[in-house]
Amino acid sequence: MAVREPRNRLVIFRLSETEYERLLAACRRDAARSLSDYVRDAVIGCAGSTRSDEAAQAALKRLAGRIRRLEAQVGRLVARLEQVR
């Protein structure tokens, strides 16, 4: 995905270790491209951004990643069930 505007602003905030681990787990779960992208999408989405199309596309990508992982898990479960029969 091409960046339409240069990202030259930096926002810094601190997290506890627990908060960071939760955020990282959510990023992986939703198959985000990077932690930065995940946090950016979440913050902009919560801020009521006018860039709703981009936020929706990012959410769809995360959802697609979750669906792919679920499909793989179901496939493994089906294979195990067939072995048991």
PDB file of N, CA and C in Angstrom:
ATOM      1  N   MET A   1       0.853  -1.173   0.000  1.00  0.00           N
ATOM      2  CA  MET A   1       0.000   0.000   0.000  1.00  0.00           C
ATOM      3  C   MET A   1       0.895   1.231   0.000  1.00  0.00           C
ATOM      4  N   ALA A   2       0.725   2.099  -0.962  1.00  0.00           N
ATOM      5  CA  ALA A   2       1.531   3.302  -1.068  1.00  0.00           C
ATOM      6  C   ALA A   2       1.067   4.355  -0.060  1.00  0.00           C
ATOM      7  N   VAL A   3       2.031   5.043   0.511  1.00  0.00           N
ATOM      8  CA  VAL A   3       1.711   6.117   1.443  1.00  0.00           C
ATOM      9  C   VAL A   3       1.441   7.367   0.614  1.00  0.00           C
ATOM     10  N   ARG A   4       0.262   7.945   0.808  1.00  0.00           N
ATOM     11  CA  ARG A   4      -0.128   9.113   0.012  1.00  0.00           C
ATOM     12  C   ARG A   4       0.524  10.392   0.517  1.00  0.00           C
ATOM     13  N   GLU A   5       0.724  10.467   1.804  1.00  0.00           N
ATOM     14  CA  GLU A   5       1.365  11.635   2.404  1.00  0.00           C
ATOM     15  C   GLU A   5       2.604  11.157   3.151  1.00  0.00           C
ATOM     16  N   PRO A   6       3.657  11.942   3.135  1.00  0.00           N
ATOM     17  CA  PRO A   6       4.821  11.520   3.925  1.00  0.00           C
ATOM     18  C   PRO A   6       4.473  11.530   5.410  1.00  0.00           C
ATOM     19  N   ARG A   7       4.922  10.527   6.087  1.00  0.00           N
ATOM     20  CA  ARG A   7       4.676  10.438   7.535  1.00  0.00           C
ATOM     21  C   ARG A   7       5.901  10.986   8.245  1.00  0.00           C
ATOM     22  N   ASN A   8       5.815  12.249   8.590  1.00  0.00           N
ATOM     23  CA  ASN A   8       6.980  12.900   9.183  1.00  0.00           C
ATOM     24  C   ASN A   8       6.715  13.410  10.604  1.00  0.00           C
ATOM     25  N   ARG A   9       5.620  12.991  11.182  1.00  0.00           N
ATOM     26  CA  ARG A   9       5.313  13.358  12.569  1.00  0.00           C
ATOM     27  C   ARG A   9       5.466  12.127  13.445  1.00  0.00           C
ATOM     28  N   LEU A  10       5.922  12.351  14.647  1.00  0.00           N
ATOM     29  CA  LEU A  10       6.168  11.255  15.567  1.00  0.00           C
ATOM     30  C   LEU A  10       5.353  11.474  16.831  1.00  0.00           C
ATOM     31  N   VAL A  11       4.656  10.439  17.258  1.00  0.00           N
ATOM     32  CA  VAL A  11       3.896  10.479  18.502  1.00  0.00           C
ATOM     33  C   VAL A  11       4.470   9.385  19.391  1.00  0.00           C
ATOM     34  N   ILE A  12       4.791   9.746  20.609  1.00  0.00           N
ATOM     35  CA  ILE A  12       5.399   8.794  21.531  1.00  0.00           C
ATOM     36  C   ILE A  12       4.543   8.700  22.783  1.00  0.00           C
ATOM     37  N   PHE A  13       4.306   7.476  23.216  1.00  0.00           N
ATOM     38  CA  PHE A  13       3.643   7.270  24.498  1.00  0.00           C
ATOM     39  C   PHE A  13       4.184   5.986  25.109  1.00  0.00           C
ATOM     40  N   ARG A  14       4.113   5.915  26.404  1.00  0.00           N
ATOM     41  CA  ARG A  14       4.659   4.774  27.125  1.00  0.00           C
ATOM     42  C   ARG A  14       3.572   3.754  27.426  1.00  0.00           C
ATOM     43  N   LEU A  15       3.986   2.490  27.446  1.00  0.00           N
ATOM     44  CA  LEU A  15       3.090   1.390  27.788  1.00  0.00           C
ATOM     45  C   LEU A  15       3.737   0.558  28.879  1.00  0.00           C
ATOM     46  N   SER A  16       2.906  -0.071  29.666  1.00  0.00           N
ATOM     47  CA  SER A  16       3.443  -1.057  30.598  1.00  0.00           C
ATOM     48  C   SER A  16       3.797  -2.302  29.778  1.00  0.00           C
ATOM     49  N   GLU A  17       4.538  -3.198  30.362  1.00  0.00           N
ATOM     50  CA  GLU A  17       4.891  -4.435  29.663  1.00  0.00           C
ATOM     51  C   GLU A  17       3.626  -5.219  29.292  1.00  0.00           C
ATOM     52  N   THR A  18       2.663  -5.235  30.197  1.00  0.00           N
ATOM     53  CA  THR A  18       1.404  -5.942  29.943  1.00  0.00           C
ATOM     54  C   THR A  18       0.643  -5.304  28.786  1.00  0.00           C
ATOM     55  N   GLU A  19       0.567  -3.988  28.771  1.00  0.00           N
ATOM     56  CA  GLU A  19      -0.116  -3.289  27.675  1.00  0.00           C
ATOM     57  C   GLU A  19       0.568  -3.569  26.348  1.00  0.00           C
ATOM     58  N   TYR A  20       1.887  -3.524  26.354  1.00  0.00           N
ATOM     59  CA  TYR A  20       2.650  -3.777  25.127  1.00  0.00           C
ATOM     60  C   TYR A  20       2.394  -5.200  24.617  1.00  0.00           C
ATOM     61  N   GLU A  21       2.422  -6.177  25.504  1.00  0.00           N
ATOM     62  CA  GLU A  21       2.195  -7.569  25.109  1.00  0.00           C
ATOM     63  C   GLU A  21       0.784  -7.755  24.561  1.00  0.00           C
ATOM     64  N   ARG A  22      -0.201  -7.113  25.175  1.00  0.00           N
ATOM     65  CA  ARG A  22      -1.580  -7.193  24.683  1.00  0.00           C
ATOM     66  C   ARG A  22      -1.697  -6.574  23.299  1.00  0.00           C
ATOM     67  N   LEU A  23      -1.055  -5.449  23.101  1.00  0.00           N
ATOM     68  CA  LEU A  23      -1.079  -4.770  21.814  1.00  0.00           C
ATOM     69  C   LEU A  23      -0.386  -5.606  20.749  1.00  0.00           C
ATOM     70  N   LEU A  24       0.749  -6.178  21.083  1.00  0.00           N
ATOM     71  CA  LEU A  24       1.496  -7.019  20.148  1.00  0.00           C
ATOM     72  C   LEU A  24       0.678  -8.263  19.787  1.00  0.00           C
ATOM     73  N   ALA A  25       0.031  -8.865  20.765  1.00  0.00           N
ATOM     74  CA  ALA A  25      -0.807 -10.040  20.498  1.00  0.00           C
ATOM     75  C   ALA A  25      -1.971  -9.683  19.575  1.00  0.00           C
ATOM     76  N   ALA A  26      -2.592  -8.536  19.792  1.00  0.00           N
ATOM     77  CA  ALA A  26      -3.694  -8.096  18.933  1.00  0.00           C
ATOM     78  C   ALA A  26      -3.204  -7.831  17.517  1.00  0.00           C
ATOM     79  N   CYS A  27      -2.032  -7.258  17.404  1.00  0.00           N
ATOM     80  CA  CYS A  27      -1.430  -6.986  16.098  1.00  0.00           C
ATOM     81  C   CYS A  27      -1.218  -8.292  15.342  1.00  0.00           C
ATOM     82  N   ARG A  28      -0.673  -9.281  16.012  1.00  0.00           N
ATOM     83  CA  ARG A  28      -0.440 -10.592  15.376  1.00  0.00           C
ATOM     84  C   ARG A  28      -1.759 -11.273  15.046  1.00  0.00           C
ATOM     85  N   ARG A  29      -2.695 -11.219  15.966  1.00  0.00           N
ATOM     86  CA  ARG A  29      -4.005 -11.857  15.769  1.00  0.00           C
ATOM     87  C   ARG A  29      -4.699 -11.303  14.535  1.00  0.00           C
ATOM     88  N   ASP A  30      -4.599  -9.991  14.356  1.00  0.00           N
ATOM     89  CA  ASP A  30      -5.278  -9.343  13.239  1.00  0.00           C
ATOM     90  C   ASP A  30      -4.430  -9.280  11.982  1.00  0.00           C
ATOM     91  N   ALA A  31      -3.253  -9.907  12.034  1.00  0.00           N
ATOM     92  CA  ALA A  31      -2.353  -9.984  10.874  1.00  0.00           C
ATOM     93  C   ALA A  31      -2.025  -8.608  10.298  1.00  0.00           C
ATOM     94  N   ALA A  32      -1.773  -7.666  11.179  1.00  0.00           N
ATOM     95  CA  ALA A  32      -1.390  -6.323  10.731  1.00  0.00           C
ATOM     96  C   ALA A  32       0.006  -6.369  10.135  1.00  0.00           C
ATOM     97  N   ARG A  33       0.280  -5.457   9.243  1.00  0.00           N
ATOM     98  CA  ARG A  33       1.586  -5.408   8.576  1.00  0.00           C
ATOM     99  C   ARG A  33       2.701  -5.114   9.561  1.00  0.00           C
ATOM    100  N   SER A  34       2.425  -4.249  10.508  1.00  0.00           N
ATOM    101  CA  SER A  34       3.416  -3.918  11.536  1.00  0.00           C
ATOM    102  C   SER A  34       2.684  -3.369  12.752  1.00  0.00           C
ATOM    103  N   LEU A  35       3.389  -3.331  13.864  1.00  0.00           N
ATOM    104  CA  LEU A  35       2.799  -2.768  15.073  1.00  0.00           C
ATOM    105  C   LEU A  35       2.472  -1.291  14.867  1.00  0.00           C
ATOM    106  N   SER A  36       3.344  -0.582  14.197  1.00  0.00           N
ATOM    107  CA  SER A  36       3.095   0.843  13.927  1.00  0.00           C
ATOM    108  C   SER A  36       1.820   1.039  13.115  1.00  0.00           C
ATOM    109  N   ASP A  37       1.652   0.241  12.055  1.00  0.00           N
ATOM    110  CA  ASP A  37       0.434   0.347  11.243  1.00  0.00           C
ATOM    111  C   ASP A  37      -0.801   0.026  12.063  1.00  0.00           C
ATOM    112  N   TYR A  38      -0.686  -1.003  12.890  1.00  0.00           N
ATOM    113  CA  TYR A  38      -1.827  -1.413  13.710  1.00  0.00           C
ATOM    114  C   TYR A  38      -2.241  -0.298  14.664  1.00  0.00           C
ATOM    115  N   VAL A  39      -1.268   0.265  15.352  1.00  0.00           N
ATOM    116  CA  VAL A  39      -1.560   1.336  16.321  1.00  0.00           C
ATOM    117  C   VAL A  39      -2.078   2.577  15.590  1.00  0.00           C
ATOM    118  N   ARG A  40      -1.456   2.919  14.463  1.00  0.00           N
ATOM    119  CA  ARG A  40      -1.897   4.091  13.697  1.00  0.00           C
ATOM    120  C   ARG A  40      -3.362   3.923  13.289  1.00  0.00           C
ATOM    121  N   ASP A  41      -3.714   2.763  12.722  1.00  0.00           N
ATOM    122  CA  ASP A  41      -5.094   2.520  12.304  1.00  0.00           C
ATOM    123  C   ASP A  41      -6.056   2.596  13.488  1.00  0.00           C
ATOM    124  N   ALA A  42      -5.648   2.027  14.614  1.00  0.00           N
ATOM    125  CA  ALA A  42      -6.511   2.035  15.793  1.00  0.00           C
ATOM    126  C   ALA A  42      -6.724   3.453  16.308  1.00  0.00           C
ATOM    127  N   VAL A  43      -5.656   4.223  16.400  1.00  0.00           N
ATOM    128  CA  VAL A  43      -5.755   5.582  16.929  1.00  0.00           C
ATOM    129  C   VAL A  43      -6.558   6.468  15.986  1.00  0.00           C
ATOM    130  N   ILE A  44      -6.260   6.390  14.706  1.00  0.00           N
ATOM    131  CA  ILE A  44      -6.981   7.220  13.748  1.00  0.00           C
ATOM    132  C   ILE A  44      -8.446   6.813  13.699  1.00  0.00           C
ATOM    133  N   GLY A  45      -8.712   5.516  13.759  1.00  0.00           N
ATOM    134  CA  GLY A  45     -10.098   5.042  13.766  1.00  0.00           C
ATOM    135  C   GLY A  45     -10.865   5.550  14.967  1.00  0.00           C
ATOM    136  N   CYS A  46     -10.209   5.548  16.128  1.00  0.00           N
ATOM    137  CA  CYS A  46     -10.863   6.024  17.355  1.00  0.00           C
ATOM    138  C   CYS A  46     -11.029   7.530  17.366  1.00  0.00           C
ATOM    139  N   ALA A  47     -10.207   8.219  16.632  1.00  0.00           N
ATOM    140  CA  ALA A  47     -10.264   9.676  16.619  1.00  0.00           C
ATOM    141  C   ALA A  47     -11.324  10.198  15.649  1.00  0.00           C
ATOM    142  N   GLY A  48     -12.066   9.289  15.011  1.00  0.00           N
ATOM    143  CA  GLY A  48     -13.111   9.727  14.085  1.00  0.00           C
ATOM    144  C   GLY A  48     -12.530  10.347  12.838  1.00  0.00           C
ATOM    145  N   SER A  49     -11.493   9.748  12.331  1.00  0.00           N
ATOM    146  CA  SER A  49     -10.819  10.270  11.154  1.00  0.00           C
ATOM    147  C   SER A  49     -11.746  10.341   9.953  1.00  0.00           C
ATOM    148  N   THR A  50     -11.475  11.257   9.069  1.00  0.00           N
ATOM    149  CA  THR A  50     -12.211  11.335   7.811  1.00  0.00           C
ATOM    150  C   THR A  50     -11.666  10.329   6.808  1.00  0.00           C
ATOM    151  N   ARG A  51     -10.631   9.624   7.187  1.00  0.00           N
ATOM    152  CA  ARG A  51     -10.033   8.631   6.305  1.00  0.00           C
ATOM    153  C   ARG A  51     -10.680   7.268   6.550  1.00  0.00           C
ATOM    154  N   SER A  52     -12.013   7.258   6.592  1.00  0.00           N
ATOM    155  CA  SER A  52     -12.733   6.043   6.947  1.00  0.00           C
ATOM    156  C   SER A  52     -12.531   4.931   5.934  1.00  0.00           C
ATOM    157  N   ASP A  53     -12.353   5.258   4.656  1.00  0.00           N
ATOM    158  CA  ASP A  53     -12.120   4.218   3.654  1.00  0.00           C
ATOM    159  C   ASP A  53     -10.827   3.463   3.952  1.00  0.00           C
ATOM    160  N   GLU A  54      -9.777   4.183   4.294  1.00  0.00           N
ATOM    161  CA  GLU A  54      -8.507   3.543   4.620  1.00  0.00           C
ATOM    162  C   GLU A  54      -8.640   2.706   5.887  1.00  0.00           C
ATOM    163  N   ALA A  55      -9.346   3.218   6.871  1.00  0.00           N
ATOM    164  CA  ALA A  55      -9.546   2.472   8.110  1.00  0.00           C
ATOM    165  C   ALA A  55     -10.363   1.215   7.840  1.00  0.00           C
ATOM    166  N   ALA A  56     -11.371   1.330   6.993  1.00  0.00           N
ATOM    167  CA  ALA A  56     -12.186   0.164   6.651  1.00  0.00           C
ATOM    168  C   ALA A  56     -11.357  -0.873   5.905  1.00  0.00           C
ATOM    169  N   GLN A  57     -10.503  -0.424   4.992  1.00  0.00           N
ATOM    170  CA  GLN A  57      -9.642  -1.352   4.263  1.00  0.00           C
ATOM    171  C   GLN A  57      -8.679  -2.055   5.213  1.00  0.00           C
ATOM    172  N   ALA A  58      -8.136  -1.324   6.154  1.00  0.00           N
ATOM    173  CA  ALA A  58      -7.224  -1.926   7.121  1.00  0.00           C
ATOM    174  C   ALA A  58      -7.963  -2.945   7.981  1.00  0.00           C
ATOM    175  N   ALA A  59      -9.172  -2.612   8.380  1.00  0.00           N
ATOM    176  CA  ALA A  59      -9.972  -3.546   9.183  1.00  0.00           C
ATOM    177  C   ALA A  59     -10.296  -4.796   8.374  1.00  0.00           C
ATOM    178  N   LEU A  60     -10.603  -4.620   7.096  1.00  0.00           N
ATOM    179  CA  LEU A  60     -10.884  -5.780   6.247  1.00  0.00           C
ATOM    180  C   LEU A  60      -9.649  -6.664   6.086  1.00  0.00           C
ATOM    181  N   LYS A  61      -8.479  -6.049   5.969  1.00  0.00           N
ATOM    182  CA  LYS A  61      -7.243  -6.834   5.878  1.00  0.00           C
ATOM    183  C   LYS A  61      -7.020  -7.634   7.149  1.00  0.00           C
ATOM    184  N   ARG A  62      -7.252  -7.002   8.290  1.00  0.00           N
ATOM    185  CA  ARG A  62      -7.090  -7.724   9.557  1.00  0.00           C
ATOM    186  C   ARG A  62      -8.091  -8.877   9.645  1.00  0.00           C
ATOM    187  N   LEU A  63      -9.322  -8.603   9.231  1.00  0.00           N
ATOM    188  CA  LEU A  63     -10.350  -9.640   9.249  1.00  0.00           C
ATOM    189  C   LEU A  63      -9.985 -10.787   8.309  1.00  0.00           C
ATOM    190  N   ALA A  64      -9.480 -10.464   7.147  1.00  0.00           N
ATOM    191  CA  ALA A  64      -9.072 -11.506   6.196  1.00  0.00           C
ATOM    192  C   ALA A  64      -7.968 -12.370   6.793  1.00  0.00           C
ATOM    193  N   GLY A  65      -7.041 -11.758   7.503  1.00  0.00           N
ATOM    194  CA  GLY A  65      -5.983 -12.518   8.162  1.00  0.00           C
ATOM    195  C   GLY A  65      -6.542 -13.459   9.210  1.00  0.00           C
ATOM    196  N   ARG A  66      -7.478 -12.990   9.974  1.00  0.00           N
ATOM    197  CA  ARG A  66      -8.101 -13.843  10.992  1.00  0.00           C
ATOM    198  C   ARG A  66      -8.857 -14.999  10.338  1.00  0.00           C
ATOM    199  N   ILE A  67      -9.540 -14.727   9.239  1.00  0.00           N
ATOM    200  CA  ILE A  67     -10.274 -15.780   8.533  1.00  0.00           C
ATOM    201  C   ILE A  67      -9.298 -16.827   7.992  1.00  0.00           C
ATOM    202  N   ARG A  68      -8.182 -16.393   7.430  1.00  0.00           N
ATOM    203  CA  ARG A  68      -7.179 -17.346   6.925  1.00  0.00           C
ATOM    204  C   ARG A  68      -6.680 -18.252   8.046  1.00  0.00           C
ATOM    205  N   ARG A  69      -6.413 -17.659   9.205  1.00  0.00           N
ATOM    206  CA  ARG A  69      -5.938 -18.474  10.331  1.00  0.00           C
ATOM    207  C   ARG A  69      -7.013 -19.448  10.797  1.00  0.00           C
ATOM    208  N   LEU A  70      -8.264 -19.005  10.838  1.00  0.00           N
ATOM    209  CA  LEU A  70      -9.359 -19.894  11.228  1.00  0.00           C
ATOM    210  C   LEU A  70      -9.526 -21.037  10.222  1.00  0.00           C
ATOM    211  N   GLU A  71      -9.423 -20.717   8.938  1.00  0.00           N
ATOM    212  CA  GLU A  71      -9.517 -21.767   7.918  1.00  0.00           C
ATOM    213  C   GLU A  71      -8.421 -22.809   8.107  1.00  0.00           C
ATOM    214  N   ALA A  72      -7.218 -22.348   8.404  1.00  0.00           N
ATOM    215  CA  ALA A  72      -6.111 -23.281   8.623  1.00  0.00           C
ATOM    216  C   ALA A  72      -6.377 -24.148   9.852  1.00  0.00           C
ATOM    217  N   GLN A  73      -6.892 -23.557  10.900  1.00  0.00           N
ATOM    218  CA  GLN A  73      -7.188 -24.321  12.108  1.00  0.00           C
ATOM    219  C   GLN A  73      -8.291 -25.346  11.848  1.00  0.00           C
ATOM    220  N   VAL A  74      -9.327 -24.956  11.125  1.00  0.00           N
ATOM    221  CA  VAL A  74     -10.398 -25.892  10.796  1.00  0.00           C
ATOM    222  C   VAL A  74      -9.847 -27.030   9.938  1.00  0.00           C
ATOM    223  N   GLY A  75      -8.987 -26.704   8.994  1.00  0.00           N
ATOM    224  CA  GLY A  75      -8.366 -27.736   8.164  1.00  0.00           C
ATOM    225  C   GLY A  75      -7.590 -28.738   9.001  1.00  0.00           C
ATOM    226  N   ARG A  76      -6.845 -28.244   9.984  1.00  0.00           N
ATOM    227  CA  ARG A  76      -6.094 -29.150  10.859  1.00  0.00           C
ATOM    228  C   ARG A  76      -7.039 -30.006  11.692  1.00  0.00           C
ATOM    229  N   LEU A  77      -8.127 -29.421  12.173  1.00  0.00           N
ATOM    230  CA  LEU A  77      -9.104 -30.186  12.948  1.00  0.00           C
ATOM    231  C   LEU A  77      -9.759 -31.274  12.098  1.00  0.00           C
ATOM    232  N   VAL A  78     -10.106 -30.962  10.869  1.00  0.00           N
ATOM    233  CA  VAL A  78     -10.712 -31.945   9.974  1.00  0.00           C
ATOM    234  C   VAL A  78      -9.734 -33.083   9.721  1.00  0.00           C
ATOM    235  N   ALA A  79      -8.481 -32.756   9.499  1.00  0.00           N
ATOM    236  CA  ALA A  79      -7.462 -33.791   9.268  1.00  0.00           C
ATOM    237  C   ALA A  79      -7.340 -34.698  10.482  1.00  0.00           C
ATOM    238  N   ARG A  80      -7.369 -34.138  11.666  1.00  0.00           N
ATOM    239  CA  ARG A  80      -7.285 -34.953  12.882  1.00  0.00           C
ATOM    240  C   ARG A  80      -8.512 -35.855  13.025  1.00  0.00           C
ATOM    241  N   LEU A  81      -9.685 -35.321  12.736  1.00  0.00           N
ATOM    242  CA  LEU A  81     -10.894 -36.120  12.827  1.00  0.00           C
ATOM    243  C   LEU A  81     -10.856 -37.286  11.835  1.00  0.00           C
ATOM    244  N   GLU A  82     -10.339 -37.035  10.647  1.00  0.00           N
ATOM    245  CA  GLU A  82     -10.254 -38.108   9.649  1.00  0.00           C
ATOM    246  C   GLU A  82      -9.257 -39.177  10.094  1.00  0.00           C
ATOM    247  N   GLN A  83      -8.230 -38.799  10.812  1.00  0.00           N
ATOM    248  CA  GLN A  83      -7.260 -39.779  11.308  1.00  0.00           C
ATOM    249  C   GLN A  83      -7.892 -40.671  12.372  1.00  0.00           C
ATOM    250  N   VAL A  84      -8.772 -40.089  13.184  1.00  0.00           N
ATOM    251  CA  VAL A  84      -9.408 -40.831  14.263  1.00  0.00           C
ATOM    252  C   VAL A  84     -10.374 -41.862  13.714  1.00  0.00           C
ATOM    253  N   ARG A  85     -11.048 -41.545  12.622  1.00  0.00           N
ATOM    254  CA  ARG A  85     -12.042 -42.467  12.034  1.00  0.00           C
ATOM    255  C   ARG A  85     -11.319 -43.627  11.515  1.00  0.00           C
TER     256      ARG A  85
END
